[in-house]
Amino acid sequence: MKPRRHWALGLAGLIMISSLQAQPPELTPRQYEELTNLGDALHEQQLDQVFELGHPLYENPRGSEEQQAFVRAFAARVLAQAYQQKGDLKAASDILEDALNPAGDLDQQTLQALRWLLMQVLTAQGEYAEALNQLEVWWQDEKEPGAQAHYLRSALLAQLERWQQAEPWVLTALELKSDPPDSWRALAVAIYQHLEKWPQAAEHQAKRLEVNPERPRLWNQLAQLQKLAEQPEEALVTQELAQRRGYLSSRQQEALGRELVNAGQPLRAAKVFEQLLEENPQQKQIERLRLAAQAWLQTAQPQPTAAALLRLAEASQSEEDWRRLADWHFSQGNWEEAIQAWTQLRSRLEGEALAEVELLMANAHIELQNYEKARALLEELLETSKATAAQQWINYLDAL
């Protein structure tokens, strides 16, 4: 089963906003005002104003060395996010890399914020190896990296197809986050698929489904993973639940019914076929009616079995289906129903086939104690290949 990389979209678009308000040195009132105006312009998405205000602050900061470093870093981060919104990721990464080189006068919190934002931009650019390197630099100076950082580290490793290394990081992320985004679970599923650890992949996919049961595709994906994990019964249940929600196509429902029959679950299969027929009343193809009838025949449910066989025979009007209906009623001791079904066949038959049916009809009439009707049929058979058997039954009637 080829994993889908929908989790990668969440990685590329991941915006982990860190506060623009890193712990500043003591600033002048003018510096506070300039930085506030710059931050407000970004918040209001006034990008032209951001560039107009930000570049002078970045290129020519004033004040002490610490103040200049802080103002320059602040402006770099705002400008980088503005470039991101504009779609110019190269300009965003360039200004962040420039701000980090050198970074000797920056306080630790501001330095970490710059590194983090640069890692984001590199990720968005698809520069996953460089983004991972930047994340590792950030990691060394971070006391307690959070769940999102663990997720991002795993996602970057996965993008680099380092699946074994990616596994523990995503698991830690899921442990740290009580209600993780779906993309985190999707990443875990993708990792386990590539590692061919199907039970674990199915486990995480099931957890995705618990949170998002309204997403039809997740049901089908879970069933496939359960099959790969050698959990056939669980896969069948998953598909049945999906069908009840209306998430399976007609073809998928038909395939499910066949799987249930092959798994020795004819009653469950019959119910699947019945729902399929009910949902598609204009598409009661003969083949689907036959599948339903065959499933019911394997159950111990006489009434729905009889109804399914009759429905099929009436729809197909084939000799085979009427004969199947009659033979089933005969085997169940439903003599009148068997006679009714055979009556539908008589006009279509001749020779040996007709004689065989009339002999069976005579037997059914005898069971019903309709002796005159039975005798009439048997006497007609005296000139056929069934003459010997017919004479024996006539002798039996004479002895009554």
CSV table of N, CA and C in Angstrom, one decimal, residues 269-336:
chain,number,residue,atom,x,y,z
A,269,ALA,N,-23.0,-10.7,4.9
A,269,ALA,CA,-22.9,-10.4,3.5
A,269,ALA,C,-24.2,-10.1,2.9
A,270,ALA,N,-25.2,-10.9,3.3
A,270,ALA,CA,-26.6,-10.6,2.8
A,270,ALA,C,-27.1,-9.3,3.1
A,271,LYS,N,-26.8,-8.8,4.4
A,271,LYS,CA,-27.3,-7.5,4.8
A,271,LYS,C,-26.6,-6.4,4.0
A,272,VAL,N,-25.3,-6.6,3.7
A,272,VAL,CA,-24.6,-5.7,2.9
A,272,VAL,C,-25.2,-5.6,1.5
A,273,PHE,N,-25.5,-6.7,0.9
A,273,PHE,CA,-26.1,-6.7,-0.5
A,273,PHE,C,-27.5,-6.1,-0.4
A,274,GLU,N,-28.3,-6.3,0.6
A,274,GLU,CA,-29.6,-5.8,0.7
A,274,GLU,C,-29.5,-4.2,0.8
A,275,GLN,N,-28.6,-3.7,1.6
A,275,GLN,CA,-28.4,-2.3,1.7
A,275,GLN,C,-28.0,-1.7,0.4
A,276,LEU,N,-27.1,-2.4,-0.3
A,276,LEU,CA,-26.7,-1.9,-1.6
A,276,LEU,C,-27.9,-1.8,-2.6
A,277,LEU,N,-28.7,-2.8,-2.5
A,277,LEU,CA,-29.9,-2.8,-3.4
A,277,LEU,C,-30.9,-1.8,-3.0
A,278,GLU,N,-31.0,-1.5,-1.7
A,278,GLU,CA,-32.0,-0.5,-1.2
A,278,GLU,C,-31.5,0.9,-1.6
A,279,GLU,N,-30.2,1.1,-1.6
A,279,GLU,CA,-29.7,2.4,-1.9
A,279,GLU,C,-29.7,2.7,-3.4
A,280,ASN,N,-29.7,1.7,-4.2
A,280,ASN,CA,-29.7,1.9,-5.6
A,280,ASN,C,-30.8,1.2,-6.3
A,281,PRO,N,-32.1,1.6,-6.0
A,281,PRO,CA,-33.3,0.9,-6.5
A,281,PRO,C,-33.3,0.9,-8.0
A,282,GLN,N,-32.7,1.9,-8.7
A,282,GLN,CA,-32.8,1.9,-10.1
A,282,GLN,C,-31.6,1.1,-10.7
A,283,GLN,N,-30.8,0.5,-9.9
A,283,GLN,CA,-29.6,-0.2,-10.4
A,283,GLN,C,-29.6,-1.7,-9.9
A,284,LYS,N,-30.8,-2.3,-9.8
A,284,LYS,CA,-30.9,-3.6,-9.3
A,284,LYS,C,-30.5,-4.6,-10.4
A,285,GLN,N,-29.2,-4.6,-10.7
A,285,GLN,CA,-28.7,-5.4,-11.7
A,285,GLN,C,-28.9,-6.9,-11.3
A,286,ILE,N,-29.1,-7.7,-12.3
A,286,ILE,CA,-29.4,-9.2,-12.0
A,286,ILE,C,-28.2,-9.8,-11.2
A,287,GLU,N,-27.0,-9.3,-11.5
A,287,GLU,CA,-25.8,-9.9,-10.8
A,287,GLU,C,-25.9,-9.6,-9.3
A,288,ARG,N,-26.3,-8.4,-9.0
A,288,ARG,CA,-26.4,-8.1,-7.5
A,288,ARG,C,-27.5,-8.8,-6.8
A,289,LEU,N,-28.6,-8.9,-7.5
A,289,LEU,CA,-29.7,-9.7,-7.0
A,289,LEU,C,-29.3,-11.2,-6.8
A,290,ARG,N,-28.5,-11.7,-7.7
A,290,ARG,CA,-28.0,-13.0,-7.6
A,290,ARG,C,-27.0,-13.2,-6.4
A,291,LEU,N,-26.2,-12.2,-6.2
A,291,LEU,CA,-25.2,-12.2,-5.1
A,291,LEU,C,-26.0,-12.2,-3.8
A,292,ALA,N,-27.0,-11.4,-3.7
A,292,ALA,CA,-27.8,-11.4,-2.4
A,292,ALA,C,-28.5,-12.7,-2.2
A,293,ALA,N,-29.1,-13.3,-3.2
A,293,ALA,CA,-29.7,-14.6,-3.1
A,293,ALA,C,-28.8,-15.7,-2.7
A,294,GLN,N,-27.6,-15.7,-3.3
A,294,GLN,CA,-26.6,-16.7,-2.9
A,294,GLN,C,-26.1,-16.5,-1.5
A,295,ALA,N,-26.0,-15.3,-1.0
A,295,ALA,CA,-25.7,-15.1,0.4
A,295,ALA,C,-26.8,-15.6,1.3
A,296,TRP,N,-28.0,-15.2,1.0
A,296,TRP,CA,-29.1,-15.7,1.9
A,296,TRP,C,-29.2,-17.2,1.9
A,297,LEU,N,-28.9,-17.9,0.8
A,297,LEU,CA,-29.0,-19.3,0.7
A,297,LEU,C,-28.0,-20.0,1.7
A,298,GLN,N,-27.0,-19.3,2.1
A,298,GLN,CA,-26.0,-19.9,3.0
A,298,GLN,C,-26.4,-19.5,4.5
A,299,THR,N,-27.5,-18.9,4.7
A,299,THR,CA,-27.9,-18.5,6.1
A,299,THR,C,-29.0,-19.5,6.5
A,300,ALA,N,-29.4,-19.3,7.8
A,300,ALA,CA,-30.5,-20.1,8.3
A,300,ALA,C,-31.7,-19.2,8.4
A,301,GLN,N,-32.0,-18.4,7.4
A,301,GLN,CA,-33.0,-17.4,7.5
A,301,GLN,C,-34.0,-17.7,6.3
A,302,PRO,N,-35.0,-18.5,6.5
A,302,PRO,CA,-35.8,-19.0,5.4
A,302,PRO,C,-36.7,-17.9,4.7
A,303,GLN,N,-37.3,-17.0,5.5
A,303,GLN,CA,-38.1,-16.0,4.9
A,303,GLN,C,-37.4,-15.1,4.0
A,304,PRO,N,-36.3,-14.4,4.5
A,304,PRO,CA,-35.5,-13.6,3.5
A,304,PRO,C,-34.9,-14.3,2.4
A,305,THR,N,-34.6,-15.6,2.6
A,305,THR,CA,-34.0,-16.4,1.5
A,305,THR,C,-35.0,-16.6,0.4
A,306,ALA,N,-36.3,-17.0,0.8
A,306,ALA,CA,-37.3,-17.2,-0.1
A,306,ALA,C,-37.6,-15.9,-0.9
A,307,ALA,N,-37.6,-14.7,-0.2
A,307,ALA,CA,-37.9,-13.5,-0.8
A,307,ALA,C,-36.8,-13.1,-1.8
A,308,ALA,N,-35.6,-13.4,-1.5
A,308,ALA,CA,-34.5,-13.0,-2.3
A,308,ALA,C,-34.5,-13.9,-3.6
A,309,LEU,N,-34.8,-15.2,-3.4
A,309,LEU,CA,-34.9,-16.1,-4.6
A,309,LEU,C,-36.0,-15.7,-5.5
A,310,LEU,N,-37.1,-15.4,-5.0
A,310,LEU,CA,-38.3,-15.0,-5.8
A,310,LEU,C,-38.0,-13.7,-6.5
A,311,ARG,N,-37.4,-12.7,-5.8
A,311,ARG,CA,-37.0,-11.4,-6.4
A,311,ARG,C,-36.1,-11.6,-7.6
A,312,LEU,N,-35.1,-12.5,-7.4
A,312,LEU,CA,-34.2,-12.8,-8.5
A,312,LEU,C,-34.9,-13.4,-9.7
A,313,ALA,N,-35.7,-14.4,-9.4
A,313,ALA,CA,-36.4,-15.1,-10.5
A,313,ALA,C,-37.3,-14.2,-11.3
A,314,GLU,N,-38.0,-13.4,-10.6
A,314,GLU,CA,-39.0,-12.5,-11.3
A,314,GLU,C,-38.2,-11.4,-12.1
A,315,ALA,N,-37.0,-11.0,-11.6
A,315,ALA,CA,-36.2,-10.0,-12.3
A,315,ALA,C,-35.5,-10.6,-13.6
A,316,SER,N,-35.0,-11.8,-13.4
A,316,SER,CA,-34.2,-12.4,-14.5
A,316,SER,C,-35.1,-13.2,-15.5
A,317,GLN,N,-36.2,-13.8,-14.9
A,317,GLN,CA,-37.1,-14.7,-15.7
A,317,GLN,C,-36.3,-15.8,-16.4
A,318,SER,N,-35.2,-16.2,-15.7
A,318,SER,CA,-34.4,-17.3,-16.3
A,318,SER,C,-34.8,-18.6,-15.8
A,319,GLU,N,-34.7,-19.6,-16.6
A,319,GLU,CA,-35.1,-21.0,-16.2
A,319,GLU,C,-34.3,-21.4,-14.9
A,320,GLU,N,-33.0,-21.1,-14.9
A,320,GLU,CA,-32.1,-21.5,-13.8
A,320,GLU,C,-32.6,-20.9,-12.5
A,321,ASP,N,-33.0,-19.6,-12.5
A,321,ASP,CA,-33.4,-19.0,-11.2
A,321,ASP,C,-34.8,-19.5,-10.8
A,322,TRP,N,-35.7,-19.7,-11.7
A,322,TRP,CA,-37.0,-20.3,-11.3
A,322,TRP,C,-36.8,-21.7,-10.7
A,323,ARG,N,-35.9,-22.5,-11.4
A,323,ARG,CA,-35.6,-23.8,-10.9
A,323,ARG,C,-35.0,-23.8,-9.5
A,324,ARG,N,-34.0,-22.8,-9.3
A,324,ARG,CA,-33.4,-22.7,-8.0
A,324,ARG,C,-34.4,-22.4,-6.9
A,325,LEU,N,-35.4,-21.5,-7.2
A,325,LEU,CA,-36.4,-21.1,-6.3
A,325,LEU,C,-37.3,-22.3,-5.9
A,326,ALA,N,-37.7,-23.1,-7.0
A,326,ALA,CA,-38.6,-24.2,-6.8
A,326,ALA,C,-37.8,-25.3,-6.0
A,327,ASP,N,-36.6,-25.6,-6.3
A,327,ASP,CA,-35.9,-26.7,-5.6
A,327,ASP,C,-35.6,-26.3,-4.2
A,328,TRP,N,-35.4,-25.0,-3.9
A,328,TRP,CA,-35.2,-24.6,-2.5
A,328,TRP,C,-36.5,-24.8,-1.7
A,329,HIS,N,-37.6,-24.4,-2.3
A,329,HIS,CA,-38.9,-24.6,-1.6
A,329,HIS,C,-39.1,-26.0,-1.3
A,330,PHE,N,-38.8,-26.9,-2.3
A,330,PHE,CA,-39.1,-28.3,-2.2
A,330,PHE,C,-38.2,-28.9,-1.1
A,331,SER,N,-36.9,-28.4,-1.0
A,331,SER,CA,-36.0,-28.9,0.1
A,331,SER,C,-36.5,-28.5,1.4
A,332,GLN,N,-37.2,-27.4,1.5
A,332,GLN,CA,-37.7,-26.8,2.8
A,332,GLN,C,-39.1,-27.4,3.1
A,333,GLY,N,-39.7,-28.2,2.2
A,333,GLY,CA,-41.0,-28.7,2.5
A,333,GLY,C,-42.1,-27.7,2.2
A,334,ASN,N,-41.8,-26.6,1.5
A,334,ASN,CA,-42.8,-25.6,1.1
A,334,ASN,C,-43.4,-26.1,-0.2
A,335,TRP,N,-44.3,-27.1,-0.2
A,335,TRP,CA,-44.8,-27.7,-1.4
A,335,TRP,C,-45.6,-26.8,-2.3
A,336,GLU,N,-46.5,-26.0,-1.7
A,336,GLU,CA,-47.2,-25.1,-2.6
A,336,GLU,C,-46.4,-24.1,-3.3
